[in-house]
Short mmCIF file of C-alpha atoms in Angstrom, two decimals:
data_model
loop_
_atom_site.label_atom_id
_atom_site.label_comp_id
_atom_site.label_asym_id
_atom_site.label_seq_id
_atom_site.Cartn_x
_atom_site.Cartn_y
_atom_site.Cartn_z
CA ALA D 1 -59.23 -18.95 17.46
CA ALA D 2 -58.52 -19.74 13.87
CA GLU D 3 -60.79 -18.23 11.28
CA PRO D 4 -61.98 -20.65 8.66
CA TRP D 5 -59.92 -20.70 5.54
CA PRO D 6 -62.14 -20.58 2.46
CA GLU D 7 -61.99 -23.44 0.01
CA ASN D 8 -61.61 -21.26 -3.01
CA ALA D 9 -58.48 -19.44 -1.90
CA ALA D 10 -56.38 -18.76 -4.97
CA LEU D 11 -52.81 -17.80 -5.61
CA TYR D 12 -52.14 -15.83 -8.76
CA GLN D 13 -48.92 -15.81 -10.70
CA GLN D 14 -47.85 -15.44 -14.30
CA LEU D 15 -48.11 -18.22 -16.85
CA LYS D 16 -45.93 -21.00 -15.72
CA GLU D 17 -44.56 -22.47 -18.88
CA GLU D 18 -44.14 -19.43 -21.08
CA GLN D 19 -44.03 -16.27 -19.09
CA ILE D 20 -42.92 -16.44 -15.50
CA LEU D 21 -39.35 -15.44 -14.69
CA LEU D 22 -36.86 -16.83 -12.24
CA SER D 23 -37.41 -14.32 -9.45
CA ASP D 24 -41.21 -14.38 -9.64
CA ASN D 25 -41.23 -18.14 -9.76
CA ALA D 26 -39.07 -18.23 -6.65
CA SER D 27 -41.36 -15.83 -4.79
CA SER D 28 -44.45 -17.74 -5.84
CA LEU D 29 -42.99 -21.06 -4.82
CA ALA D 30 -42.02 -19.62 -1.45
CA VAL D 31 -45.60 -18.56 -0.78
CA GLN D 32 -46.95 -21.89 -1.95
CA ALA D 33 -44.53 -23.70 0.34
CA PHE D 34 -45.50 -21.48 3.24
CA LEU D 35 -49.22 -22.12 2.76
CA GLN D 36 -48.61 -25.84 2.43
CA MET D 37 -46.63 -25.81 5.64
CA CYS D 38 -49.55 -24.08 7.35
CA ASN D 39 -51.86 -26.67 5.88
CA LEU D 40 -53.89 -24.05 4.07
CA PRO D 41 -54.97 -25.25 0.67
CA VAL D 42 -54.72 -22.85 -2.21
CA ARG D 43 -55.28 -23.15 -5.96
CA VAL D 44 -52.57 -21.84 -8.21
CA VAL D 45 -54.08 -19.72 -10.97
CA CYS D 46 -51.93 -18.56 -13.82
CA ARG D 47 -52.79 -15.31 -15.48
CA ALA D 48 -50.78 -13.29 -17.92
CA ASN D 49 -51.64 -10.04 -16.19
CA ALA D 50 -51.03 -11.28 -12.64
CA GLU D 51 -48.46 -8.55 -12.05
CA TYR D 52 -50.98 -5.84 -12.87
CA MET D 53 -53.72 -7.37 -10.78
CA SER D 54 -51.52 -7.43 -7.73
CA PRO D 55 -52.06 -4.62 -5.20
CA SER D 56 -48.34 -4.02 -4.91
CA GLY D 57 -47.37 -4.81 -8.47
CA LYS D 58 -45.51 -7.91 -7.37
CA VAL D 59 -46.37 -11.55 -7.63
CA PRO D 60 -47.59 -13.74 -6.19
CA PHE D 61 -50.73 -12.54 -4.55
CA ILE D 62 -53.47 -14.51 -2.89
CA HIS D 63 -57.18 -13.97 -3.10
CA VAL D 64 -58.82 -15.18 0.07
CA GLY D 65 -62.48 -14.45 0.67
CA ASN D 66 -62.75 -10.85 -0.39
CA GLN D 67 -59.18 -9.88 0.45
CA VAL D 68 -56.18 -9.65 -1.78
CA VAL D 69 -52.70 -9.77 -0.30
CA SER D 70 -49.40 -9.87 -2.15
CA GLU D 71 -45.83 -10.87 -1.31
CA LEU D 72 -44.61 -13.25 1.34
CA GLY D 73 -44.20 -10.74 4.18
CA PRO D 74 -47.75 -9.37 4.14
CA ILE D 75 -49.15 -12.85 3.43
CA VAL D 76 -47.43 -14.22 6.53
CA GLN D 77 -48.97 -11.43 8.60
CA PHE D 78 -52.38 -11.93 7.02
CA VAL D 79 -52.28 -15.63 7.74
CA LYS D 80 -51.19 -14.91 11.28
CA ALA D 81 -54.18 -12.61 11.73
CA LYS D 82 -56.34 -15.53 10.68
CA GLY D 83 -54.84 -17.58 13.47
CA HIS D 84 -52.18 -19.64 11.70
CA SER D 85 -48.52 -19.15 12.31
CA LEU D 86 -45.36 -21.15 11.91
CA SER D 87 -43.12 -19.04 14.08
CA ASP D 88 -45.11 -18.81 17.30
CA GLY D 89 -42.93 -21.41 18.94
CA LEU D 90 -39.80 -19.32 18.51
CA ASP D 91 -38.43 -17.10 21.25
CA GLU D 92 -37.64 -13.44 20.68
CA VAL D 93 -34.02 -13.97 19.75
CA GLN D 94 -34.93 -16.70 17.27
CA LYS D 95 -37.58 -14.50 15.72
CA ALA D 96 -35.00 -11.75 15.27
CA GLU D 97 -32.67 -14.27 13.66
CA MET D 98 -35.37 -15.55 11.38
CA LYS D 99 -36.21 -12.06 10.18
CA ALA D 100 -32.53 -11.31 9.65
CA TYR D 101 -32.06 -14.40 7.51
CA MET D 102 -35.16 -13.61 5.49
CA GLU D 103 -33.70 -10.19 4.75
CA LEU D 104 -30.45 -11.85 3.75
CA VAL D 105 -32.27 -13.98 1.20
CA ASN D 106 -34.16 -10.97 -0.13
CA ASN D 107 -31.10 -8.78 -0.12
CA MET D 108 -28.77 -11.20 -1.84
CA LEU D 109 -30.57 -14.05 -3.55
CA LEU D 110 -33.55 -12.16 -4.87
CA THR D 111 -31.46 -9.20 -5.97
CA ALA D 112 -29.00 -11.55 -7.68
CA GLU D 113 -31.88 -13.24 -9.50
CA LEU D 114 -33.20 -9.86 -10.61
CA TYR D 115 -29.71 -8.84 -11.70
CA LEU D 116 -29.23 -11.97 -13.70
CA GLN D 117 -32.49 -11.75 -15.50
CA TRP D 118 -32.56 -8.01 -16.17
CA CYS D 119 -28.97 -6.77 -16.20
CA ASP D 120 -27.05 -9.63 -17.76
CA ASP D 121 -27.32 -8.96 -21.48
CA VAL D 122 -27.15 -12.54 -22.64
CA THR D 123 -29.90 -13.69 -20.30
CA VAL D 124 -32.01 -10.66 -21.12
CA GLU D 125 -31.84 -11.30 -24.83
CA GLU D 126 -32.33 -15.03 -24.79
CA ILE D 127 -34.68 -15.59 -21.93
CA THR D 128 -36.19 -12.54 -20.30
CA HIS D 129 -37.37 -10.49 -23.27
CA PRO D 130 -38.96 -13.43 -25.07
CA ARG D 131 -40.66 -14.69 -21.93
CA TYR D 132 -41.78 -11.52 -20.22
CA GLY D 133 -43.94 -10.16 -22.98
CA SER D 134 -44.89 -13.48 -24.56
CA PRO D 135 -48.67 -13.29 -23.97
CA TYR D 136 -48.86 -9.96 -25.75
CA PRO D 137 -48.63 -9.05 -29.42
CA TRP D 138 -45.80 -7.07 -30.88
CA PRO D 139 -44.97 -4.25 -30.20
CA LEU D 140 -46.56 -4.37 -26.76
CA ASN D 141 -44.41 -7.27 -25.66
CA ARG D 142 -41.22 -5.40 -26.40
CA ILE D 143 -42.43 -2.17 -24.82
CA LEU D 144 -43.48 -3.83 -21.58
CA SER D 145 -40.24 -5.71 -21.44
CA TYR D 146 -38.07 -2.68 -21.92
CA GLN D 147 -40.10 -0.68 -19.45
CA LYS D 148 -39.63 -3.30 -16.79
CA GLN D 149 -35.95 -3.59 -17.57
CA TRP D 150 -35.49 0.14 -17.22
CA GLU D 151 -37.30 0.11 -13.90
CA ILE D 152 -35.21 -2.73 -12.51
CA ARG D 153 -31.96 -1.20 -13.71
CA ARG D 154 -32.83 2.05 -11.99
CA LYS D 155 -33.35 0.20 -8.78
CA MET D 156 -30.08 -1.69 -9.17
CA LYS D 157 -28.28 1.57 -9.68
CA ALA D 158 -29.82 3.06 -6.54
CA ILE D 159 -28.65 0.18 -4.38
CA GLY D 160 -25.22 0.01 -5.95
CA TRP D 161 -25.56 -3.24 -7.86
CA ALA D 162 -25.40 -1.70 -11.31
CA GLY D 163 -21.64 -1.51 -11.16
CA LYS D 164 -21.25 -5.15 -10.25
CA SER D 165 -20.03 -7.71 -12.69
CA LEU D 166 -21.65 -11.09 -13.09
CA GLU D 167 -18.75 -12.74 -11.26
CA GLN D 168 -19.26 -10.47 -8.28
CA VAL D 169 -22.96 -11.22 -8.21
CA LEU D 170 -22.25 -14.94 -8.30
CA GLU D 171 -19.75 -14.43 -5.48
CA ASP D 172 -22.49 -12.81 -3.44
CA VAL D 173 -24.80 -15.72 -4.17
CA ASP D 174 -22.08 -18.07 -3.01
CA GLN D 175 -21.59 -16.11 0.19
CA CYS D 176 -25.30 -16.14 0.85
CA CYS D 177 -25.55 -19.89 0.23
CA GLN D 178 -22.58 -20.48 2.45
CA ALA D 179 -24.25 -18.54 5.25
CA LEU D 180 -27.51 -20.45 4.78
CA SER D 181 -25.67 -23.74 4.67
CA GLN D 182 -23.75 -22.95 7.83
CA ARG D 183 -26.88 -21.86 9.61
CA LEU D 184 -28.80 -24.96 8.53
CA GLY D 185 -26.03 -27.36 9.45
CA THR D 186 -27.41 -30.88 9.77
CA GLN D 187 -30.86 -29.90 10.97
CA PRO D 188 -33.93 -30.69 8.89
CA TYR D 189 -35.17 -27.09 9.10
CA PHE D 190 -33.62 -23.80 10.05
CA PHE D 191 -35.24 -23.85 13.45
CA ASN D 192 -34.77 -27.49 14.08
CA LYS D 193 -37.93 -29.52 14.07
CA HIS D 194 -40.57 -27.33 12.51
CA PRO D 195 -40.51 -25.35 9.34
CA THR D 196 -41.03 -21.62 9.42
CA GLU D 197 -41.52 -18.95 6.80
CA LEU D 198 -37.75 -18.79 6.48
CA ASP D 199 -37.68 -22.41 5.31
CA ALA D 200 -40.42 -21.61 2.80
CA LEU D 201 -38.53 -18.61 1.48
CA VAL D 202 -35.20 -20.39 1.19
CA PHE D 203 -36.87 -23.38 -0.45
CA GLY D 204 -38.65 -21.16 -2.98
CA HIS D 205 -35.46 -19.52 -4.10
CA LEU D 206 -33.06 -22.43 -4.00
CA PHE D 207 -35.40 -24.88 -5.63
CA THR D 208 -36.13 -22.47 -8.45
CA ILE D 209 -32.45 -21.78 -9.00
CA LEU D 210 -31.67 -25.48 -9.03
CA THR D 211 -34.40 -26.39 -11.45
CA THR D 212 -34.55 -23.52 -13.90
CA GLN D 213 -32.57 -23.72 -17.06
CA LEU D 214 -30.74 -20.53 -17.83
CA THR D 215 -28.15 -19.65 -20.42
CA SER D 216 -25.43 -21.02 -18.20
CA ASP D 217 -25.26 -23.26 -15.18
CA GLU D 218 -23.14 -20.96 -13.07
CA LEU D 219 -25.89 -19.84 -10.71
CA CYS D 220 -27.09 -23.36 -10.22
CA GLU D 221 -23.57 -24.61 -9.59
CA LYS D 222 -23.12 -22.13 -6.78
CA VAL D 223 -26.03 -23.64 -4.92
CA LYS D 224 -25.04 -27.19 -5.73
CA ASN D 225 -21.79 -26.73 -3.85
CA TYR D 226 -23.75 -27.09 -0.64
CA SER D 227 -25.12 -30.56 -0.26
CA ASN D 228 -27.14 -29.85 2.86
CA LEU D 229 -29.07 -27.18 0.96
CA ILE D 230 -29.89 -29.64 -1.83
CA ALA D 231 -31.03 -32.21 0.71
CA PHE D 232 -33.15 -29.53 2.39
CA CYS D 233 -34.90 -28.72 -0.91
CA ARG D 234 -35.55 -32.38 -1.70
CA CYS D 235 -36.96 -32.98 1.75
CA ILE D 236 -39.39 -30.08 1.54
CA GLU D 237 -40.42 -30.98 -1.97
CA GLN D 238 -41.17 -34.54 -0.96
CA GLN D 239 -43.04 -33.56 2.13
CA TYR D 240 -45.12 -30.72 0.85
CA PHE D 241 -45.36 -30.89 -2.89
CA GLU D 242 -45.42 -34.39 -4.15
CA GLY D 243 -48.91 -35.60 -4.94
CA HIS D 244 -50.57 -32.41 -3.70
CA ASP D 245 -51.60 -30.09 -6.52
CA LYS D 246 -53.00 -31.62 -9.64
CA ASP D 247 -52.34 -28.63 -11.81
CA SER D 248 -48.74 -28.52 -10.83
CA SER D 249 -48.21 -32.20 -11.54
CA SER D 250 -46.96 -31.53 -15.05
CA SER D 251 -44.53 -29.00 -13.76
CA ALA D 252 -43.54 -31.32 -10.96
CA THR D 253 -42.58 -33.92 -13.51
CA SER D 254 -40.82 -31.38 -15.65
CA ARG D 255 -39.02 -30.27 -12.53
CA ALA D 256 -38.12 -33.83 -11.77
CA ALA D 257 -36.92 -34.22 -15.33
CA LYS D 258 -34.73 -31.17 -14.96
CA ARG D 259 -33.39 -32.45 -11.71
CA SER D 260 -32.46 -35.78 -13.16
CA LEU D 261 -30.70 -33.90 -15.94
CA LEU D 262 -28.72 -32.07 -13.34
CA ARG D 263 -27.82 -35.17 -11.42
CA SER B 1 -17.49 5.03 7.79
CA ALA B 2 -17.94 4.82 11.53
CA THR B 3 -18.24 1.11 10.85
CA PHE B 4 -14.70 0.78 9.54
CA GLN B 5 -13.17 2.88 12.20
CA ALA B 6 -14.85 0.76 14.78
CA TYR B 7 -13.72 -2.39 13.01
CA ALA B 8 -10.20 -1.07 12.80
CA LYS B 9 -10.26 -0.29 16.47
CA PHE B 10 -11.50 -3.74 17.33
CA THR B 11 -8.83 -5.47 15.37
CA GLY B 12 -6.03 -3.07 16.11
CA ALA B 13 -5.50 -2.39 12.44
CA PRO B 14 -3.42 0.74 12.03
CA LEU B 15 -5.88 2.93 10.27
CA THR B 16 -5.21 6.56 9.66
CA VAL B 17 -8.34 8.52 9.19
CA ASN B 18 -8.01 11.09 6.48
CA ALA B 19 -11.05 13.21 6.55
CA ILE B 20 -11.66 13.22 2.86
CA ASN B 21 -13.00 16.61 2.25
CA LYS B 22 -13.13 16.29 -1.44
CA SER B 23 -15.43 13.45 -2.28
CA TRP B 24 -14.67 13.78 -5.93
CA LYS B 25 -11.03 13.24 -5.24
CA ALA B 26 -11.75 9.88 -3.75
CA PRO B 27 -10.82 7.63 -6.66
CA LYS B 28 -14.25 6.56 -7.66
CA GLY B 29 -16.11 9.38 -6.04
CA GLU B 30 -17.25 7.18 -3.18
CA VAL B 31 -16.45 7.54 0.43
CA PRO B 32 -15.23 5.91 2.54
CA VAL B 33 -12.14 4.83 0.69
CA LEU B 34 -9.34 2.71 2.02
CA ILE B 35 -5.95 3.42 0.55
CA SER B 36 -3.26 0.98 1.44
CA GLU B 37 0.07 0.86 -0.35
CA ASP B 38 -1.10 0.69 -3.90
CA ALA B 39 -4.53 -0.79 -3.47
CA VAL B 40 -7.57 1.40 -3.48
CA ILE B 41 -10.76 -0.13 -2.23
CA SER B 42 -14.04 1.61 -1.96
CA GLN B 43 -16.93 -0.62 -1.11
CA PRO B 44 -17.77 -1.54 2.46
CA ALA B 45 -17.76 -5.29 2.10
CA LYS B 46 -14.57 -5.17 0.07
CA ILE B 47 -12.87 -2.98 2.63
CA LEU B 48 -13.70 -5.47 5.33
CA ASN B 49 -12.49 -8.35 3.18
CA PHE B 50 -9.25 -6.50 2.58
CA LEU B 51 -8.72 -5.93 6.28
CA ARG B 52 -9.41 -9.58 6.93
CA LYS B 53 -6.91 -10.73 4.36
CA GLN B 54 -4.34 -8.51 5.97
CA LYS B 55 -4.96 -10.62 9.05
CA TYR B 56 -6.91 -7.98 10.90
CA ASN B 57 -9.81 -10.20 11.57
CA ALA B 58 -12.31 -9.41 14.26
CA ASP B 59 -14.22 -12.58 13.52
CA TYR B 60 -11.48 -15.05 14.25
CA GLU B 61 -13.22 -16.37 17.30
CA LEU B 62 -16.57 -16.78 15.66
CA SER B 63 -18.06 -20.09 14.69
CA ALA B 64 -19.35 -20.71 11.18
CA LYS B 65 -22.91 -20.18 12.34
CA GLN B 66 -22.02 -16.88 13.96
CA GLY B 67 -20.34 -15.81 10.74
CA ALA B 68 -23.56 -16.62 8.91
CA ASP B 69 -25.59 -14.72 11.50
CA THR B 70 -23.35 -11.72 10.91
CA LEU B 71 -24.23 -11.62 7.22
CA ALA B 72 -27.91 -12.02 7.99
CA TYR B 73 -28.01 -9.21 10.53
CA ILE B 74 -26.06 -6.91 8.25
CA ALA B 75 -28.68 -7.57 5.57
CA LEU B 76 -31.38 -6.74 8.10
CA LEU B 77 -29.67 -3.46 8.96
CA GLU B 78 -29.32 -2.49 5.31
CA GLU B 79 -32.89 -3.33 4.43
CA LYS B 80 -34.76 -2.11 7.45
CA LEU B 81 -32.67 0.49 9.20
CA LEU B 82 -30.72 2.18 6.46
CA PRO B 83 -33.69 3.77 4.64
CA ALA B 84 -34.84 5.45 7.83
CA LEU B 85 -31.31 6.58 8.64
CA LEU B 86 -30.90 8.05 5.21
CA HIS B 87 -34.20 9.78 5.63
CA THR B 88 -33.33 11.18 9.06
CA PHE B 89 -30.04 12.57 7.85
CA TRP B 90 -30.68 13.56 4.29
CA VAL B 91 -34.33 13.83 3.49
CA GLU B 92 -36.13 15.10 6.57
CA ALA B 93 -36.17 18.78 5.79
CA GLU B 94 -35.50 20.23 9.22
CA ASN B 95 -32.70 17.82 10.00
CA TYR B 96 -31.08 18.24 6.65
CA CYS B 97 -31.18 22.03 6.66
CA SER B 98 -30.15 22.59 10.23
CA VAL B 99 -27.66 19.81 10.86
CA THR B 100 -26.51 17.66 7.98
CA LYS B 101 -26.06 20.22 5.26
CA PRO B 102 -24.18 22.86 7.27
CA TRP B 103 -21.88 20.31 8.80
CA PHE B 104 -21.17 18.61 5.53
CA ALA B 105 -20.73 21.86 3.69
CA SER B 106 -18.30 23.09 6.31
CA ARG B 107 -16.06 20.13 5.67
CA ILE B 108 -15.76 20.41 1.96
CA PRO B 109 -14.44 23.30 0.00
CA PHE B 110 -16.48 25.81 -1.89
CA PRO B 111 -17.92 25.43 -4.57
CA LEU B 112 -18.39 21.74 -3.96
CA SER B 113 -20.23 22.56 -0.77
CA LEU B 114 -23.00 24.04 -2.82
CA TYR B 115 -23.49 21.00 -4.96
CA LEU B 116 -22.53 17.88 -3.08
CA PRO B 117 -24.91 17.88 -0.12
CA GLY B 118 -27.80 18.47 -2.49
CA ARG B 119 -26.71 15.57 -4.63
CA MET B 120 -26.40 13.24 -1.66
CA SER B 121 -29.81 14.30 -0.48
CA ARG B 122 -31.35 13.59 -3.86
CA GLU B 123 -29.62 10.23 -4.07
CA ALA B 124 -30.88 9.28 -0.63
CA LEU B 125 -34.45 10.17 -1.53
CA ASN B 126 -34.09 8.34 -4.81
CA ARG B 127 -32.86 5.22 -3.10
CA ILE B 128 -35.66 5.29 -0.57
CA LEU B 129 -38.35 5.75 -3.20
CA LEU B 130 -36.98 3.16 -5.57
CA THR B 131 -36.50 0.46 -3.00
CA ARG B 132 -39.42 1.10 -0.68
CA GLY B 133 -41.82 3.25 -2.63
CA GLY B 134 -44.28 1.93 -5.13
CA PRO B 135 -47.78 0.54 -4.66
CA PRO B 136 -49.58 0.24 -2.31
CA LEU B 137 -47.66 3.17 -0.82
CA TYR B 138 -48.43 6.08 -3.05
CA SER B 139 -47.28 9.16 -1.24
CA LEU B 140 -44.00 10.10 0.37
CA THR B 141 -45.64 10.34 3.79
CA GLU B 142 -46.86 6.76 3.51
CA VAL B 143 -43.39 5.60 2.51
CA GLU B 144 -41.87 7.54 5.38
CA ALA B 145 -44.32 6.03 7.84
CA GLN B 146 -43.48 2.56 6.61
CA ILE B 147 -39.72 2.97 6.72
CA TYR B 148 -39.82 4.36 10.24
CA ARG B 149 -42.03 1.49 11.34
CA ASP B 150 -39.51 -0.92 9.85
CA ALA B 151 -36.61 0.90 11.47
CA LYS B 152 -38.23 0.78 14.88
CA GLU B 153 -38.91 -2.89 14.46
CA CYS B 154 -35.31 -3.42 13.43
CA LEU B 155 -34.07 -1.59 16.52
CA ASN B 156 -36.34 -3.73 18.67
CA LEU B 157 -34.99 -6.89 17.05
CA LEU B 158 -31.41 -5.77 17.59
CA SER B 159 -32.16 -5.01 21.19
CA LYS B 160 -33.67 -8.44 21.72
CA ARG B 161 -30.74 -10.10 20.05
CA LEU B 162 -28.21 -8.17 22.10
CA GLY B 163 -30.00 -8.86 25.37
CA THR B 164 -27.67 -8.29 28.29
CA SER B 165 -24.41 -9.21 26.56
CA GLN B 166 -21.74 -6.69 26.04
CA PHE B 167 -21.33 -7.46 22.35
CA PHE B 168 -23.35 -9.45 19.88
CA PHE B 169 -21.14 -12.52 20.07
CA GLY B 170 -19.88 -12.74 23.59
CA ASN B 171 -17.25 -10.56 25.16
CA THR B 172 -15.19 -9.49 22.20
CA PRO B 173 -16.44 -7.27 19.42
CA SER B 174 -16.76 -8.51 15.87
CA THR B 175 -17.72 -7.29 12.45
CA LEU B 176 -21.38 -7.24 13.36
CA ASP B 177 -20.68 -5.00 16.32
CA ALA B 178 -18.77 -2.66 14.04
CA PHE B 179 -21.69 -2.51 11.62
CA VAL B 180 -24.32 -2.00 14.26
CA PHE B 181 -22.19 0.65 15.88
CA GLY B 182 -21.67 2.31 12.51
CA PHE B 183 -25.40 2.54 12.00
CA LEU B 184 -26.44 3.42 15.51
CA ALA B 185 -23.76 5.80 16.72
CA PRO B 186 -24.59 8.71 14.42
CA LEU B 187 -28.26 8.25 15.18
CA TYR B 188 -27.59 8.15 18.87
CA LYS B 189 -25.21 11.02 19.20
CA VAL B 190 -26.20 13.62 16.71
CA CYS B 191 -28.57 16.29 17.94
CA PHE B 192 -31.40 16.51 15.50
CA PRO B 193 -34.46 18.72 15.68
CA ARG B 194 -36.70 15.90 14.43
CA VAL B 195 -35.85 12.95 16.57
CA GLN B 196 -38.49 10.25 16.44
CA LEU B 197 -36.07 7.47 15.63
CA GLN B 198 -33.51 8.73 18.10
CA GLU B 199 -36.13 8.75 20.82
CA HIS B 200 -37.09 5.21 20.00
CA LEU B 201 -33.45 4.22 20.23
CA LYS B 202 -33.10 5.89 23.60
CA GLN B 203 -35.89 3.72 24.90
CA LEU B 204 -33.73 0.68 24.26
CA PRO B 205 -31.19 0.96 27.05
CA ASN B 206 -29.06 -1.98 26.05
CA LEU B 207 -28.40 -0.50 22.60
CA CYS B 208 -27.50 2.86 24.14
CA ARG B 209 -25.18 1.13 26.54
CA PHE B 210 -23.64 -0.77 23.61
CA CYS B 211 -22.85 2.48 21.77
CA ASP B 212 -21.54 4.19 24.89
CA ASP B 213 -19.30 1.25 25.69
CA ILE B 214 -17.72 1.21 22.28
CA LEU B 215 -17.31 4.95 22.22
CA SER B 216 -15.63 5.02 25.58
CA PHE B 217 -13.46 1.94 25.18
CA TYR B 218 -12.38 2.35 21.65
CA PHE B 219 -12.74 5.97 20.84
CA ARG B 220 -12.04 7.50 24.22
CA LEU B 221 -14.94 9.83 23.82
CA GLY B 222 -16.77 10.57 27.03
CA VAL B 223 -20.38 9.50 27.28
CA SER B 224 -21.48 13.09 27.34
CA GLY B 225 -19.36 13.96 24.35
CA HIS B 226 -21.91 15.51 22.05
CA SER B 227 -20.73 17.07 18.90
CA PRO B 228 -23.10 19.07 16.79
CA ALA B 229 -22.46 17.02 13.73
CA GLY B 230 -22.40 13.45 12.57
CA GLN B 231 -19.23 11.42 12.18
CA ASP B 232 -18.24 11.88 15.79
CA SER B 233 -15.76 9.14 15.46
CA VAL B 234 -13.96 11.01 12.71
CA ASP B 235 -13.60 13.92 15.11
CA ALA B 236 -12.52 11.58 17.86
CA ASN B 237 -9.84 10.07 15.72
CA LEU B 238 -8.63 13.42 14.57
CA GLN B 239 -8.49 14.48 18.17
CA LYS B 240 -6.44 11.46 19.00
CA LEU B 241 -4.08 12.07 16.17
CA THR B 242 -3.77 15.67 17.15
CA GLN B 243 -2.95 14.64 20.68
CA LEU B 244 -0.30 12.26 19.48
CA VAL B 245 1.18 14.90 17.28
CA ASN B 246 1.08 17.34 20.15
CA LYS B 247 2.92 14.94 22.37
CA GLU B 248 5.58 14.47 19.81
CA SER B 249 5.86 18.13 19.17
CA ASN B 250 6.29 18.68 22.89
CA LEU B 251 9.17 16.28 22.81
CA ILE B 252 10.59 18.07 19.85
CA GLU B 253 10.22 21.38 21.57
CA LYS B 254 12.21 20.13 24.50
CA MET B 255 15.01 19.06 22.27
CA ASP B 256 14.61 22.26 20.40
CA ASP B 257 15.31 24.18 23.56
CA ASN B 258 18.48 22.28 23.97
CA LEU B 259 19.53 22.97 20.46
CA ARG B 260 18.64 26.62 20.47
CA LYS B 261 22.20 27.53 21.11
CA SER B 262 23.27 26.10 17.78
CA PRO B 263 21.07 27.54 15.09
CA GLN B 264 22.91 25.71 12.31
CA HIS B 265 20.87 22.62 13.16
CA PRO B 266 17.79 22.97 10.97
CA PRO B 267 14.49 21.78 12.43
CA ARG B 268 14.41 18.95 9.91
CA LYS B 269 17.01 17.02 11.79
CA LEU B 270 14.71 16.92 14.73
CA THR B 271 12.70 14.21 13.08
CA THR B 272 15.64 11.86 12.96
CA LEU B 273 16.45 12.73 16.52
CA LYS B 274 12.89 11.98 17.47
CA LEU B 275 12.93 8.57 15.90
CA ALA B 276 16.01 7.43 17.68
CA ALA B 277 15.26 9.46 20.76
CA GLY B 278 17.03 7.21 23.21
CA GLY B 279 20.36 6.77 21.47
CA GLU B 280 20.88 10.18 20.02
CA GLU B 281 20.34 12.23 23.10
CA SER B 282 23.78 11.39 24.29
CA ASN B 283 25.14 12.90 21.10
CA LEU B 284 23.41 16.18 21.71
CA PRO B 285 25.89 17.63 24.14
CA SER B 286 28.71 16.86 21.74
CA ARG B 287 26.91 18.67 18.95
CA LEU B 288 26.08 21.57 21.12
CA SER B 289 29.59 22.37 21.96
CA PRO B 290 30.90 24.27 19.01
#
């Protein structure tokens, strides 16, 4: 039996216009898409210290009743415990496949986004540093920014991405998109008729990449090579996001504006 | 590196295994390293790409979707299974001290044997903590518990995906099979004191059968072939090479016997004789007669 979903469920992320970065935006959008697909309403609340409020240090996190859960994986499980699930209709092999593809997105797309925004010097200087610490006064903004950069670079080094060049990272993104495109084929969703958390995750990342302006268009171009992925993003946006949240309406139009720029 | 050897076996690529016993000699300090003509390639994905470009492609028969699935499952292995494997081999104190370190140290020369295993152990722990540690997991035991949970789930998923087929995509092995084998074989075969993941694996009969099949078809190692160290397939290959060399040396010895009467033929010439074994034998009697 499904437990009632409280009306005041909230999703916390950083400030949308000034602060949030590519990777966090993608993760947040993925969770929003997932909750929309489950028909669970949630308010998006923007706070400058969202990252520090989160139990795992990562955004987004949701506050439902008196529980706080962060990141897509745990949120999916939490929602399932409440009686809602998108992947119940899948058989065991399909579930294995879904999990594998979700890891692929995390492994390649998310890591590439993190690389781009923290290890590519141009992007770091022009976009990341100004945005990341923007709600805070100098010198705190710089300190926080450098601290985070150091942390991310350590992680990149541990997994072997520190030695990669930007071209190689973009190659990986291309490979990942190619795999997603091949898997999606001509279907509306990855598992044919109904969306699953995989669709939410892919949408979150691809849509953010397509609609965020960076120092160069290279990342965006990689995704645009695959028309079925673009169609997939448009379809999900139309079905789940248009006319839903009032507080995201301004960003929806700014997104639409960006998209028309890219057309 | 069991992955590449398996891949090479599947595709018939002529791959000579040089047990690199000096990791720092490997061009960029990373193993495994593929050295072909003048190209030196060190990262796993690049090595596979190189083999593919040389037309040793195990994925020829796969459809586009299966190719995509391969990438996805490899990502799953790296995210969910690798941390636990690293932990089992390099971080778990009993395993490391009684199995991994002695074996590794025996293969590399002193004084590197003092330093290198320790470094690899530290790097493994570092990688685990950086990628999987962090809130809300605050202690190493919590991280360990989580990574083993993930690894067991990953093994279960692999088992479900494999089902009753012989390989992951039908009846011929592919890159994914090489990767899975590369990850599972050491776990399956090495005798560790602390074996929770190994025991979990043994409860999944289709995965065990998968490893045994590949080992027996492609590496000619009997199912009961336990070796007290990891990298069984390296040993197996070395054994094979040794056998081949032995066979050839037997042949040489035979010819040697024939030539013993004329000591002015230095052993070096035997190699040319060996290469053109058929044609030259008829010349032997003429050379023998002084």
